[in-house]
Short mmCIF file of C-alpha atoms and ligand atoms in Angstrom, two decimals:
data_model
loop_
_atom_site.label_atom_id
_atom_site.label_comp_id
_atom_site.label_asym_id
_atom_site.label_seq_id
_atom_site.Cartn_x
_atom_site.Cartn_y
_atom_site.Cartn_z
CA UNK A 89 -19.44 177.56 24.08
CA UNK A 90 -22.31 180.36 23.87
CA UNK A 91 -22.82 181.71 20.50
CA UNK A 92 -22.05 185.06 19.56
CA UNK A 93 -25.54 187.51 19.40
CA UNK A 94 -25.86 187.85 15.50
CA UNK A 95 -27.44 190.41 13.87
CA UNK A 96 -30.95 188.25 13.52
CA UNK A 97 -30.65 187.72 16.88
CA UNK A 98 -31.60 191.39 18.02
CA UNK A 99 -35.02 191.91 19.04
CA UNK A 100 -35.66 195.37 20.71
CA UNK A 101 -38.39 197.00 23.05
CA UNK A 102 -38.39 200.29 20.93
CA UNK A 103 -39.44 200.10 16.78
CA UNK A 104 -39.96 202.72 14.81
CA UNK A 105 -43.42 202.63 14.35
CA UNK A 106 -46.04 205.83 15.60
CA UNK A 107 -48.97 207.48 15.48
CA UNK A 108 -48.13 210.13 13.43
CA UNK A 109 -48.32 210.33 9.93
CA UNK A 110 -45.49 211.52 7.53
CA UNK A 111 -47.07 214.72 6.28
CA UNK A 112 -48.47 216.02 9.35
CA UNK A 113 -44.65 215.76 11.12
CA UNK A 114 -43.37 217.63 7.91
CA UNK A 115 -45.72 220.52 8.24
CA UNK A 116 -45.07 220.62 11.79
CA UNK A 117 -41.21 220.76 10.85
CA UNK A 118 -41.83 223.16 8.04
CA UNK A 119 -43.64 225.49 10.80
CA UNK A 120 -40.63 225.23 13.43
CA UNK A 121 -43.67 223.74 16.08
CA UNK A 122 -41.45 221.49 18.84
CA UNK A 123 -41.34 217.81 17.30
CA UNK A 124 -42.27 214.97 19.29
CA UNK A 125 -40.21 211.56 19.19
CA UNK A 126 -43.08 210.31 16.94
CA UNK A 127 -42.60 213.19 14.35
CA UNK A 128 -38.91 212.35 14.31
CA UNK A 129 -39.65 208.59 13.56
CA UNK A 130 -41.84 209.74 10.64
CA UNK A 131 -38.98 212.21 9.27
CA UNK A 132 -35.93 209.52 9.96
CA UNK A 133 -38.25 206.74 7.78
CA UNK A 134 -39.67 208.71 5.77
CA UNK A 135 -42.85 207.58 7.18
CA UNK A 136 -43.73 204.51 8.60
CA UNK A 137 -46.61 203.70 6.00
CA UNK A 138 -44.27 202.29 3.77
CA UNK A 139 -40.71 200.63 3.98
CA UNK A 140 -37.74 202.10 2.93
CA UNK A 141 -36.67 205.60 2.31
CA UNK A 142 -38.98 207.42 -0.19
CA UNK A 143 -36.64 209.18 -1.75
CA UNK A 144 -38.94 212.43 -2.67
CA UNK A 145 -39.77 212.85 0.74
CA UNK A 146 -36.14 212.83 2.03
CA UNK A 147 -36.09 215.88 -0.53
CA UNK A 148 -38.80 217.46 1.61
CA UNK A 149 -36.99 216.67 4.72
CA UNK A 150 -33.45 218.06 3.61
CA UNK A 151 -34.64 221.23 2.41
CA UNK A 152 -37.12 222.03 5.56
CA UNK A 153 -33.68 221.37 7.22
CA UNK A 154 -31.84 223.63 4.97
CA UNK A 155 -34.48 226.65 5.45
CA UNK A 156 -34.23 226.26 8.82
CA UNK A 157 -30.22 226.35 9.19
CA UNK A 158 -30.25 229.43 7.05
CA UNK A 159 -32.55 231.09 9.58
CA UNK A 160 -31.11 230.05 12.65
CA UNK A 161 -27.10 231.01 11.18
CA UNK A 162 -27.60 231.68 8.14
CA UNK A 163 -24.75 231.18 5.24
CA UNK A 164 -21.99 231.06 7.13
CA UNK A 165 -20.02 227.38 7.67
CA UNK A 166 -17.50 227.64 10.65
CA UNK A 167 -14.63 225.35 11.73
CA UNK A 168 -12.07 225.72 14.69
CA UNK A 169 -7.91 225.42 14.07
CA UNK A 170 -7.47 222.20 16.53
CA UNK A 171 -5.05 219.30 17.14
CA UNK A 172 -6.06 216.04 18.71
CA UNK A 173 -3.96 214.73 20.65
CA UNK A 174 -5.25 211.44 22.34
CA UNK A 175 -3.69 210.37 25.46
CA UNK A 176 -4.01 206.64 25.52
CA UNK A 177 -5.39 203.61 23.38
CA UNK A 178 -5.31 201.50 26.89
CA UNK A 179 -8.76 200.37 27.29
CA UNK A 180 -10.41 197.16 28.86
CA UNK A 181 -13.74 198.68 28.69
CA UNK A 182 -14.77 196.25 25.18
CA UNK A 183 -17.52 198.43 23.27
CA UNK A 184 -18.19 196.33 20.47
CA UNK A 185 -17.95 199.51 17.93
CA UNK A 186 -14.47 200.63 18.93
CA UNK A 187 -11.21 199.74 17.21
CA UNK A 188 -9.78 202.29 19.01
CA UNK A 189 -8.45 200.47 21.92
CA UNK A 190 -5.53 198.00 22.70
CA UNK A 191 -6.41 195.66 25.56
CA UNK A 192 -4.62 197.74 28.93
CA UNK A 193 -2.28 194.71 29.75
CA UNK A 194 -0.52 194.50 26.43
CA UNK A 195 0.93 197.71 28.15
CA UNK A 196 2.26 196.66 31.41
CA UNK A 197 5.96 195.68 31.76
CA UNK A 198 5.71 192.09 31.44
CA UNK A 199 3.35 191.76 29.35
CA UNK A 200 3.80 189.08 26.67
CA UNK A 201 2.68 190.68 23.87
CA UNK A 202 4.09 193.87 22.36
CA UNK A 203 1.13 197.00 22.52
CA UNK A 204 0.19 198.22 19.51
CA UNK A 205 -0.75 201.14 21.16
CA UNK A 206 0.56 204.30 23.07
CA UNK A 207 0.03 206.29 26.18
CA UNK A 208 1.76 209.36 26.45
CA UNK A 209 3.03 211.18 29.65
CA UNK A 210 1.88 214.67 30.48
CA UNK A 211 5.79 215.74 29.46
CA UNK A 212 4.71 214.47 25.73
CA UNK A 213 1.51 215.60 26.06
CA UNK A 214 2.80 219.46 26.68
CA UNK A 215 5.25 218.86 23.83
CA UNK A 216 2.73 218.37 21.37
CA UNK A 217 0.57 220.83 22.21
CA UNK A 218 2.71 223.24 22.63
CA UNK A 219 4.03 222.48 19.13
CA UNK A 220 0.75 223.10 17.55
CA UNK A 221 -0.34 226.03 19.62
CA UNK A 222 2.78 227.62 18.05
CA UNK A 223 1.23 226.57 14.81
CA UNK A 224 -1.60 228.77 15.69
CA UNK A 225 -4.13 226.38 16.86
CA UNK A 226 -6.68 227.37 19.35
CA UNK A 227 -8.05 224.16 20.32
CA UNK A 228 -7.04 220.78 21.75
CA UNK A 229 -9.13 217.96 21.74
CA UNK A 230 -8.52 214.79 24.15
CA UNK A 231 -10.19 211.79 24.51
CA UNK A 232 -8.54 208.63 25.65
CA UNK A 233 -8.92 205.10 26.82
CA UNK A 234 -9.70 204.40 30.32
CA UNK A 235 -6.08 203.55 31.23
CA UNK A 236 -6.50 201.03 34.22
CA UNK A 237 -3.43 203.70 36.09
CA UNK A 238 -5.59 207.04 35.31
CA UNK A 239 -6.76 208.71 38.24
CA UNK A 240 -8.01 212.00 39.04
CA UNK A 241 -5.22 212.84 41.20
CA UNK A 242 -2.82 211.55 43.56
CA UNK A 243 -5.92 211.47 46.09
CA UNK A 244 -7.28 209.24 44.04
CA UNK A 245 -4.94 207.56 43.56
CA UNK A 246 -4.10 206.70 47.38
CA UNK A 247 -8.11 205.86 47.36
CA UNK A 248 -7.68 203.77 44.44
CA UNK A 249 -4.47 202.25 46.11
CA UNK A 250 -6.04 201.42 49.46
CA UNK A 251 -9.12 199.41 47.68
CA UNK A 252 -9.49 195.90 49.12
CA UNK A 253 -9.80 194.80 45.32
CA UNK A 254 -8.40 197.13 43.04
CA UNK A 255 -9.46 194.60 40.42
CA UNK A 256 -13.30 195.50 40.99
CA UNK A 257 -12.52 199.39 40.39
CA UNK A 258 -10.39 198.50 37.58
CA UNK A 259 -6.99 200.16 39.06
CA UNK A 260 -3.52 198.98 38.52
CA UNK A 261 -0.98 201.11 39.66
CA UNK A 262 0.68 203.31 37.30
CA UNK A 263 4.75 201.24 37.81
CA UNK A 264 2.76 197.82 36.54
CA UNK A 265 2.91 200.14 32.57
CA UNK A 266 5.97 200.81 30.42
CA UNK A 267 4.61 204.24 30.54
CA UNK A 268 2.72 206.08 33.38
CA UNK A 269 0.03 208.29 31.84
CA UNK A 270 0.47 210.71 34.86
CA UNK A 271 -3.29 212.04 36.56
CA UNK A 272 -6.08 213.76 34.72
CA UNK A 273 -5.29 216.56 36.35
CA UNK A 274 -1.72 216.67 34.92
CA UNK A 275 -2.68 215.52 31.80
CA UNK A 276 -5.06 218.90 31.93
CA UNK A 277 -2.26 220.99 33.71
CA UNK A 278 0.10 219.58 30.30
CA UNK A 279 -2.17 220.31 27.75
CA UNK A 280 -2.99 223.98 29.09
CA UNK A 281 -0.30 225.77 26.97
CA UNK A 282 -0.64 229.54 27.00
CA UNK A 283 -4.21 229.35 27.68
CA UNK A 284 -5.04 227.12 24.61
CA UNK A 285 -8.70 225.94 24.81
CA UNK A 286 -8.48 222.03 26.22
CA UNK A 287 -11.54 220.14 25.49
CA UNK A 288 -11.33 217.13 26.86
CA UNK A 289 -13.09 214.49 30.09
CA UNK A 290 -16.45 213.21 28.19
CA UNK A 291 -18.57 211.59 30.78
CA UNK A 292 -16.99 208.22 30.72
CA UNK A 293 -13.80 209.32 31.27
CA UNK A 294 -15.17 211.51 34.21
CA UNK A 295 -16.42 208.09 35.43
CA UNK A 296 -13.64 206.63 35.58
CA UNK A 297 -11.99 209.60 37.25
CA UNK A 298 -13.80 209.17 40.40
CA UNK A 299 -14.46 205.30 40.33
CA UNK A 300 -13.76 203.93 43.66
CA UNK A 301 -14.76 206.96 45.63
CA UNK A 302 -18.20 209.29 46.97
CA UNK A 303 -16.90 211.94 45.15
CA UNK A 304 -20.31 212.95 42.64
CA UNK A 305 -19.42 214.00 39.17
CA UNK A 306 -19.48 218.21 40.48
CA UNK A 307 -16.07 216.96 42.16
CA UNK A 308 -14.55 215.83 39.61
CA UNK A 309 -15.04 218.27 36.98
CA UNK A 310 -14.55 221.38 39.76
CA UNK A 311 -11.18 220.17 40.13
CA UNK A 312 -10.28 219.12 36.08
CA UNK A 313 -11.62 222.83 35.50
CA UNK A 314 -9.21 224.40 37.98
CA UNK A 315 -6.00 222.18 36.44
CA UNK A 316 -7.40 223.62 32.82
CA UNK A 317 -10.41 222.10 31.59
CA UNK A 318 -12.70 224.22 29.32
CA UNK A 319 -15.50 222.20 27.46
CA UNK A 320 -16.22 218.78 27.69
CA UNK A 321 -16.83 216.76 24.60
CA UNK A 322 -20.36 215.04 24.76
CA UNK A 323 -19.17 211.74 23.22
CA UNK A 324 -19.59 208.08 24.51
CA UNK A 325 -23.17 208.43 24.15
CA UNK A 326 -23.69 206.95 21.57
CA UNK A 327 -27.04 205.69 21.91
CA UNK A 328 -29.00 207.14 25.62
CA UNK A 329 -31.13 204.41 25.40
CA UNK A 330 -30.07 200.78 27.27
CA UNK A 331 -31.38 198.35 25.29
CA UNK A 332 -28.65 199.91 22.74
CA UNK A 333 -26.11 199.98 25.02
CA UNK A 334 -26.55 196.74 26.69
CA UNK A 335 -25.15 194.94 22.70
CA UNK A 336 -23.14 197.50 22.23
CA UNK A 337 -20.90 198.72 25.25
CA UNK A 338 -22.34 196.74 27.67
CA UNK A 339 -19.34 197.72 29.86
CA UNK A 340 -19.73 201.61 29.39
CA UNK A 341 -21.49 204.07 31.82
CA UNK A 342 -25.35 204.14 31.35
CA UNK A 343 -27.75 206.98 29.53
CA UNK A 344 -28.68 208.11 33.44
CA UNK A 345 -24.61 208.58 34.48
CA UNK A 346 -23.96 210.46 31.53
CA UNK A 347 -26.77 212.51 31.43
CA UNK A 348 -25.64 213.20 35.37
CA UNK A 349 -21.86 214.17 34.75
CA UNK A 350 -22.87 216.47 31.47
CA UNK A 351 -25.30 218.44 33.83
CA UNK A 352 -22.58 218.22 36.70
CA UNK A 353 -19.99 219.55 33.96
CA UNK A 354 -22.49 222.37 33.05
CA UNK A 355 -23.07 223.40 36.72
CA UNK A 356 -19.66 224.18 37.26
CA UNK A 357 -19.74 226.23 34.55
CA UNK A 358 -17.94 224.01 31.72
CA UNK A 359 -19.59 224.40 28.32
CA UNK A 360 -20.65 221.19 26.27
CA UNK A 361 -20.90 219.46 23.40
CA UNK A 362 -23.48 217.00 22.76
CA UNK A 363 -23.20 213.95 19.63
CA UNK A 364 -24.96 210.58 18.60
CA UNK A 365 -22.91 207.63 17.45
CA UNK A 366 -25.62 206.11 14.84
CA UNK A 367 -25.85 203.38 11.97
CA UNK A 368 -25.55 200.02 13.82
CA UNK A 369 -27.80 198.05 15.75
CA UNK A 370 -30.25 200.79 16.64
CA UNK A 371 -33.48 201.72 14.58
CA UNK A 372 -35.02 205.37 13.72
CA UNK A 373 -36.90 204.89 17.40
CA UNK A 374 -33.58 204.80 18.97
CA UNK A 375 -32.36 208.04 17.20
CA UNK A 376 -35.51 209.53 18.04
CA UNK A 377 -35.61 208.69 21.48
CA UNK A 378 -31.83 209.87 21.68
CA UNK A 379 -32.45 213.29 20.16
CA UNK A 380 -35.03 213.68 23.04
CA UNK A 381 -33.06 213.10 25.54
CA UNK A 382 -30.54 215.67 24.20
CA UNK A 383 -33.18 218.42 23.68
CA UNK A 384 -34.58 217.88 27.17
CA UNK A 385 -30.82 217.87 28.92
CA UNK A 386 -30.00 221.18 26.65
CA UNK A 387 -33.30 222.70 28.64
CA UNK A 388 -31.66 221.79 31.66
CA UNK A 389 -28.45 222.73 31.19
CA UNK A 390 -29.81 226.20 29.74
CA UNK A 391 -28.05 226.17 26.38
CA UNK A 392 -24.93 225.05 27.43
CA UNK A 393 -24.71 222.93 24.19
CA UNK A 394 -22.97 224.48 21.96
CA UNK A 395 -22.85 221.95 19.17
CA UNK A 396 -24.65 218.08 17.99
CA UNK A 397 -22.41 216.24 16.11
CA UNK A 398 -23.89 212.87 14.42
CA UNK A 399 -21.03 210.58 14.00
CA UNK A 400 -21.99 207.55 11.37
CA UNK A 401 -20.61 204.40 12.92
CA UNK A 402 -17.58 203.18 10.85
CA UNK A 403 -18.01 199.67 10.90
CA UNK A 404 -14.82 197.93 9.46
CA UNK A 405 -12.58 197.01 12.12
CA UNK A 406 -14.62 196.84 14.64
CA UNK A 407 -16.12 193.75 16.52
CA UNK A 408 -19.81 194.73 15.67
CA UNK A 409 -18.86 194.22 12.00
CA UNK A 410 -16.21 191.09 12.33
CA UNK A 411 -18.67 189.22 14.67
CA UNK A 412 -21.42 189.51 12.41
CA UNK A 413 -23.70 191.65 14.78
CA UNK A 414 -24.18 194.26 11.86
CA UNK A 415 -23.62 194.04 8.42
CA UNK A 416 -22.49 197.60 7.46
CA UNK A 417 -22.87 201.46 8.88
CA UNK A 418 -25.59 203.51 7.87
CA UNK A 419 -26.34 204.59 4.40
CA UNK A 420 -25.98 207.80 2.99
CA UNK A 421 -29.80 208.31 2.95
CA UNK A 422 -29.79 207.50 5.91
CA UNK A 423 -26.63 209.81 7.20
CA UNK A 424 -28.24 212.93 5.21
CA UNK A 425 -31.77 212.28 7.58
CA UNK A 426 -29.99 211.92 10.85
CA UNK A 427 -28.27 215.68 10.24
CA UNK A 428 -31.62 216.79 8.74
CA UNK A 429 -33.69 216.02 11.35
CA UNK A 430 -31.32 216.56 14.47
CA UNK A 431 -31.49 220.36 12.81
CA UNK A 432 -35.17 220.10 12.87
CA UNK A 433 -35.61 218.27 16.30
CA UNK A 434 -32.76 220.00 18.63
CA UNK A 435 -34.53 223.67 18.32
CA UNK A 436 -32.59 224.90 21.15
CA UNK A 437 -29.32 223.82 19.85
CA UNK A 438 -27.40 226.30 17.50
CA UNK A 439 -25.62 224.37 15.51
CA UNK A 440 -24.81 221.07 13.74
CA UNK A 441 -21.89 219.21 12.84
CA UNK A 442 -20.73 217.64 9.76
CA UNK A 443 -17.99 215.57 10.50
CA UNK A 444 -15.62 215.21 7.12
CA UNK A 445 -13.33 212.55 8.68
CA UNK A 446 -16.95 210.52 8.78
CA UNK A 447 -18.35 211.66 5.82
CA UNK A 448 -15.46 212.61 3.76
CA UNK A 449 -15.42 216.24 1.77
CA UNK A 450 -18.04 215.40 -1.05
CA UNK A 451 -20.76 214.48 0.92
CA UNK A 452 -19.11 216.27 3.96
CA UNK A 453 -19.70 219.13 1.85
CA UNK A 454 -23.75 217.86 1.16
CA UNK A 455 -24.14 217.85 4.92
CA UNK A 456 -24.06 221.27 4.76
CA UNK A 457 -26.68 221.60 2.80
CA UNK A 458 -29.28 219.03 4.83
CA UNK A 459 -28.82 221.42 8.36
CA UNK A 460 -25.73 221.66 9.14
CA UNK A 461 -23.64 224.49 9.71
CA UNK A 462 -19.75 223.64 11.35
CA UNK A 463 -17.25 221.72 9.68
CA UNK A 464 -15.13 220.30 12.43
CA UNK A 465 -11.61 221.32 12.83
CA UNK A 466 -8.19 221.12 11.01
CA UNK A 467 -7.16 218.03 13.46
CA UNK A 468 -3.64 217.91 13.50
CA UNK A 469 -3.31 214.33 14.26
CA UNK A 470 -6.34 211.94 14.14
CA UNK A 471 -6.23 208.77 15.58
CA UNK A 472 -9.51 207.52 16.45
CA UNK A 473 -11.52 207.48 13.04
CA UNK A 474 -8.11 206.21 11.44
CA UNK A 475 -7.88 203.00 13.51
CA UNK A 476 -11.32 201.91 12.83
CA UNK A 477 -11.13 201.77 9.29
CA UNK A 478 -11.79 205.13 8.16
CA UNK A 479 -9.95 206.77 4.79
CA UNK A 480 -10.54 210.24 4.85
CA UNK A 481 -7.04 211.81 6.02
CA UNK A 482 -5.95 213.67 9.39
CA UNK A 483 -5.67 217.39 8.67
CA UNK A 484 -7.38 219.53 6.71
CA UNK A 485 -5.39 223.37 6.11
CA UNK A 486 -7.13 226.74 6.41
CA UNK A 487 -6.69 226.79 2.83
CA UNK A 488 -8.67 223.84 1.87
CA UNK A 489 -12.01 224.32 3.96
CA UNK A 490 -11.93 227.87 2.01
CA UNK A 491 -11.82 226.36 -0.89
CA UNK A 492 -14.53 223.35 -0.02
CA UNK A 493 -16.82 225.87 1.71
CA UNK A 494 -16.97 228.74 -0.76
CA UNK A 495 -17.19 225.84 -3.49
CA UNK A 496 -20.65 225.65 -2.17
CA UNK A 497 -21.42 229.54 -1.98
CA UNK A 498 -21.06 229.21 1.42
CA UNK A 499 -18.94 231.91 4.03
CA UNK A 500 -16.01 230.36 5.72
CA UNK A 501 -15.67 231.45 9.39
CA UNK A 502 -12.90 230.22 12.17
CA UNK A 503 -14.37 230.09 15.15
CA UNK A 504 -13.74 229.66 18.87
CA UNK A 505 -14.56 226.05 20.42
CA UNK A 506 -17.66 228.07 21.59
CA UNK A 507 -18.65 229.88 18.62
CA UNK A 508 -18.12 233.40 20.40
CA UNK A 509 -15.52 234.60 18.68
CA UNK A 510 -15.50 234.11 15.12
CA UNK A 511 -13.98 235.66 12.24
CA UNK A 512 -15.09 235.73 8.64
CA UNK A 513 -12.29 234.81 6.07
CA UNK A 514 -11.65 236.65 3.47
CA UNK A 515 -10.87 233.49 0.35
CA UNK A 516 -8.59 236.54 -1.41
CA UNK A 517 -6.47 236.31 2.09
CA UNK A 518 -2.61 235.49 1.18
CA UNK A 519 -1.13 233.07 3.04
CA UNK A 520 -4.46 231.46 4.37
CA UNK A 521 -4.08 230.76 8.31
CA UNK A 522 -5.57 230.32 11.74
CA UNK A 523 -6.02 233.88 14.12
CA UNK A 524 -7.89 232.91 16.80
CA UNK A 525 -5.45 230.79 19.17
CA UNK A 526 -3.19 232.53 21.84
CA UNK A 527 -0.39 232.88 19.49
CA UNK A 528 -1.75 232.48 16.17
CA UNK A 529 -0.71 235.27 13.49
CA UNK A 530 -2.43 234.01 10.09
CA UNK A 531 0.71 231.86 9.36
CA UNK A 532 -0.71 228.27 7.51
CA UNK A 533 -0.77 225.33 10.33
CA UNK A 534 1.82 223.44 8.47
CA UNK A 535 4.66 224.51 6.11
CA UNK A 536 4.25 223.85 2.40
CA UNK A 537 7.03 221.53 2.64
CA UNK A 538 5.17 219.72 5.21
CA UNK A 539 1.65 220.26 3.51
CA UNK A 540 2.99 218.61 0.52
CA UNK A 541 4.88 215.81 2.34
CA UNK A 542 1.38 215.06 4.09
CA UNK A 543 -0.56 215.00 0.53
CA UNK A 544 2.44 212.74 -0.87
CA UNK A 545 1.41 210.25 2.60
CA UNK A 546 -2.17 210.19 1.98
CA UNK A 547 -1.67 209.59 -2.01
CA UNK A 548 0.44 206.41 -1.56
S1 SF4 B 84 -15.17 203.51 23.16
FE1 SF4 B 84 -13.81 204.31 24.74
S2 SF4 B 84 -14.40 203.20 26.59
FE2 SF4 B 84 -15.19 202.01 24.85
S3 SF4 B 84 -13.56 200.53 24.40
FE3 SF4 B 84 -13.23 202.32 23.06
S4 SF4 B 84 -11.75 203.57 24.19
FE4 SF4 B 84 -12.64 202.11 25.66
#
């Protein structure tokens, strides 16, 4: 039997090393010139010259990162009332990162073993969302696994259907499930609820919703758009560079398709998000590279980026970490870089995430001090980061990102997915709650009784 790759057996193509020296990419940073991947290398290291991370000139990085967050948005930390609501954990795609997936045939109707997972039909999708946009959320976020029975449509699905080997476009039809996860398009028709704000179809899944077909990735996100798409997440990235993607989700889309369906999504008028999924096999070259790569699609695109969110790889759980290929995630040094410098490198990207269910609130809170400037969303249900190991909680209340942010001397804002409409909140407000979302009224997201149920669940 072939042995599993280990982490000594990685050799890659791309290693941090340049021709650039530490101090010169620092002034450069300090002087808001355009950085080149080489400056980047010398700000993620610390230099090059020596190993490890010199810890005084991380200092220098963080606070040229700090300076220049204050003068592109100055004080004010923003975050967006949202629910997640995932559609499916069916996935046979195998990224080695993700615990977020439950092989697809554990869901079909004779399958031997039980699922430990879930799809949901568009009738529970609308039920959920409704709930929380009568909660006051403005937001819903959906990302799912790439359900062998998704399709686009029923058009797609008579395509799909009519293959000679469904097998090879990796179609079953939807009676083989327990549970038929409906079309994208209903799933986006569901989840539309009084004109909430869906954000949802990240390039992989816009993949899959034209696999088996000529339709180009314009096509696909025209017609999610008319059933009720707004933004689509930039996520399953990870890494844009293949030699990083070949160990890691060899299966997935590569750098050039998803660079394709974000600028498809963006000519059609969708607005984007853009992220990096760092801390496992790749080196500072990789992050580098990947930050390009982002800066150069955000000049195509013209600014339809609204946000970078660097997500640290949680490792536990996941087959990267059980099969030896990495030892751990990233370090905090490390974590506190990748936000400084993504500030610093993506100059025509507004603003930076700093993702507390990665992070958690103490050095979520830090974040916000190395460049970034949003703090996520309230998340109403959280799935993803959960199943992989993660220990930070599902929801955070209006109430408590007032009290984190201005804890810092910071201004709290809500804001739209977009950042266009924002509003500043007041920390003296009485009850503290979302007014953004089509039918908030400054009412809390949950009850107390249900606030305090939740902090009695995440104490045990
Ligand atoms: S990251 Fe997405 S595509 Fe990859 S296995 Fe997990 S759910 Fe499937």
């Amino acid at each position: 039997m072939e042995r599993p790759v280990t982490e000594a057996d990685l050799t890659f193509e791309h290693v941090p090393e340049s021709d650039q020296s530490f101090e010169n990419a620092l002034e450069k940073a300090r002087a808001g010139d355009r950085l080149t991947v080489d400056d980047a290398i010398e700000l993620l290291t610390t230099g090059t010259d020596s190993d490890g991370i010199d810890r005084r000139r991380k200092e220098q990085v963080l606070t040229a990162a700090d300076h220049r967050r204050a003068d592109v948005v100055g004080e004010e930390v923003t975050f967006v009332a949202n629910v997640n609501n995932n559609v499916t954990t069916a996935c046979n795609v195998g990224c080695l990162f993700c615990n977020f997936k439950d092989a697809a045939h554990t869901f079909e109707h004779d399958a031997e073993v039980e699922t430990a997972g879930f799809t949901k039909t568009p009738t529970e999708s609308r039920d959920i969302v409704a709930d929380a946009v009568d909660r006051g959320i403005y937001e819903v976020t959906s990302v799912s696994g790439l359900h062998p029975a998704f399709a686009l449509d029923t058009e797609h699905h008579e395509i799909l259907a009519a293959t000679p080997n469904p097998k090879e476009v990796n179609y079953k039809p939807p009676e083989r499930y327990a549970t038929d996860p409906g079309t994208y398009a209903e799933q986006m028709a569901a989840m539309s609820v009084d004109g909430v704000h869906v954000h949802s179809m990240t390039p992989e899944e816009a993949y899959h919703a034209r696999r088996g077909t000529d339709w180009s990735y314009e096509d696909v996100y025209s017609r999610l758009q008319n059933a009720g798409l707004d933004t689509v997440p930039g996520t399953a990235a990870e890494i844009l560079v293949e030699e990083v993607r070949e160990v890691i989700c060899p299966g997935k889309i590569g750098t050039d398709d998803w660079l394709e369906a974000m600028e498809a999504a963006a000519t059609v008028g969708l607005g984007l998000t853009a992220t990096i999924m760092y801390g496992h096999v790749e080196n500072e070259a990789h992050r580098a590279m990947h930050l390009k790569r982002i800066r150069d699609l955000q000049d195509r695109v013209d600014g339809a980026i609204t946000e970078f969110v660097p997500l640290s790889f949680i490792h536990q759980n996941t087959p990267l970490f059980k099969h030896d290929v990495v030892s751990g995630g990233a370090s905090t040094d490390e974590d506190e870089l990748m936000i400084a410098v993504s500030r610093l490198f993506l100059d025509n990207i507004d603003h930076v995430q700093s993702s507390w269910v990665k992070y958690g609130d103490e050095q979520g809170l830090k974040m916000l001090s190395c460049g970034a400037d949003d703090f996520m969303g309230t998340i109403l249900s959280e799935e993803i980061t959960k199943r992989a190991g993660g220990s930070y909680g599902e929801f955070r209340s209006f109430e408590d990102y007032v009290d984190l942010v201005t804890s810092i001397g910071r201004v709290p804002v809500e804001r739209s997915t977009d950042y266009e409409t924002r509003r500043v909140i007041d920390p003296d407000e009485s009850p503290i709650g979302p007014q953004l979302g089509p039918r908030a009224d400054g009412t809390p997201l949950l009850t107390d009784t249900e606030q305090s149920d939740r902090t009695a669940l995440a104490d045990d």
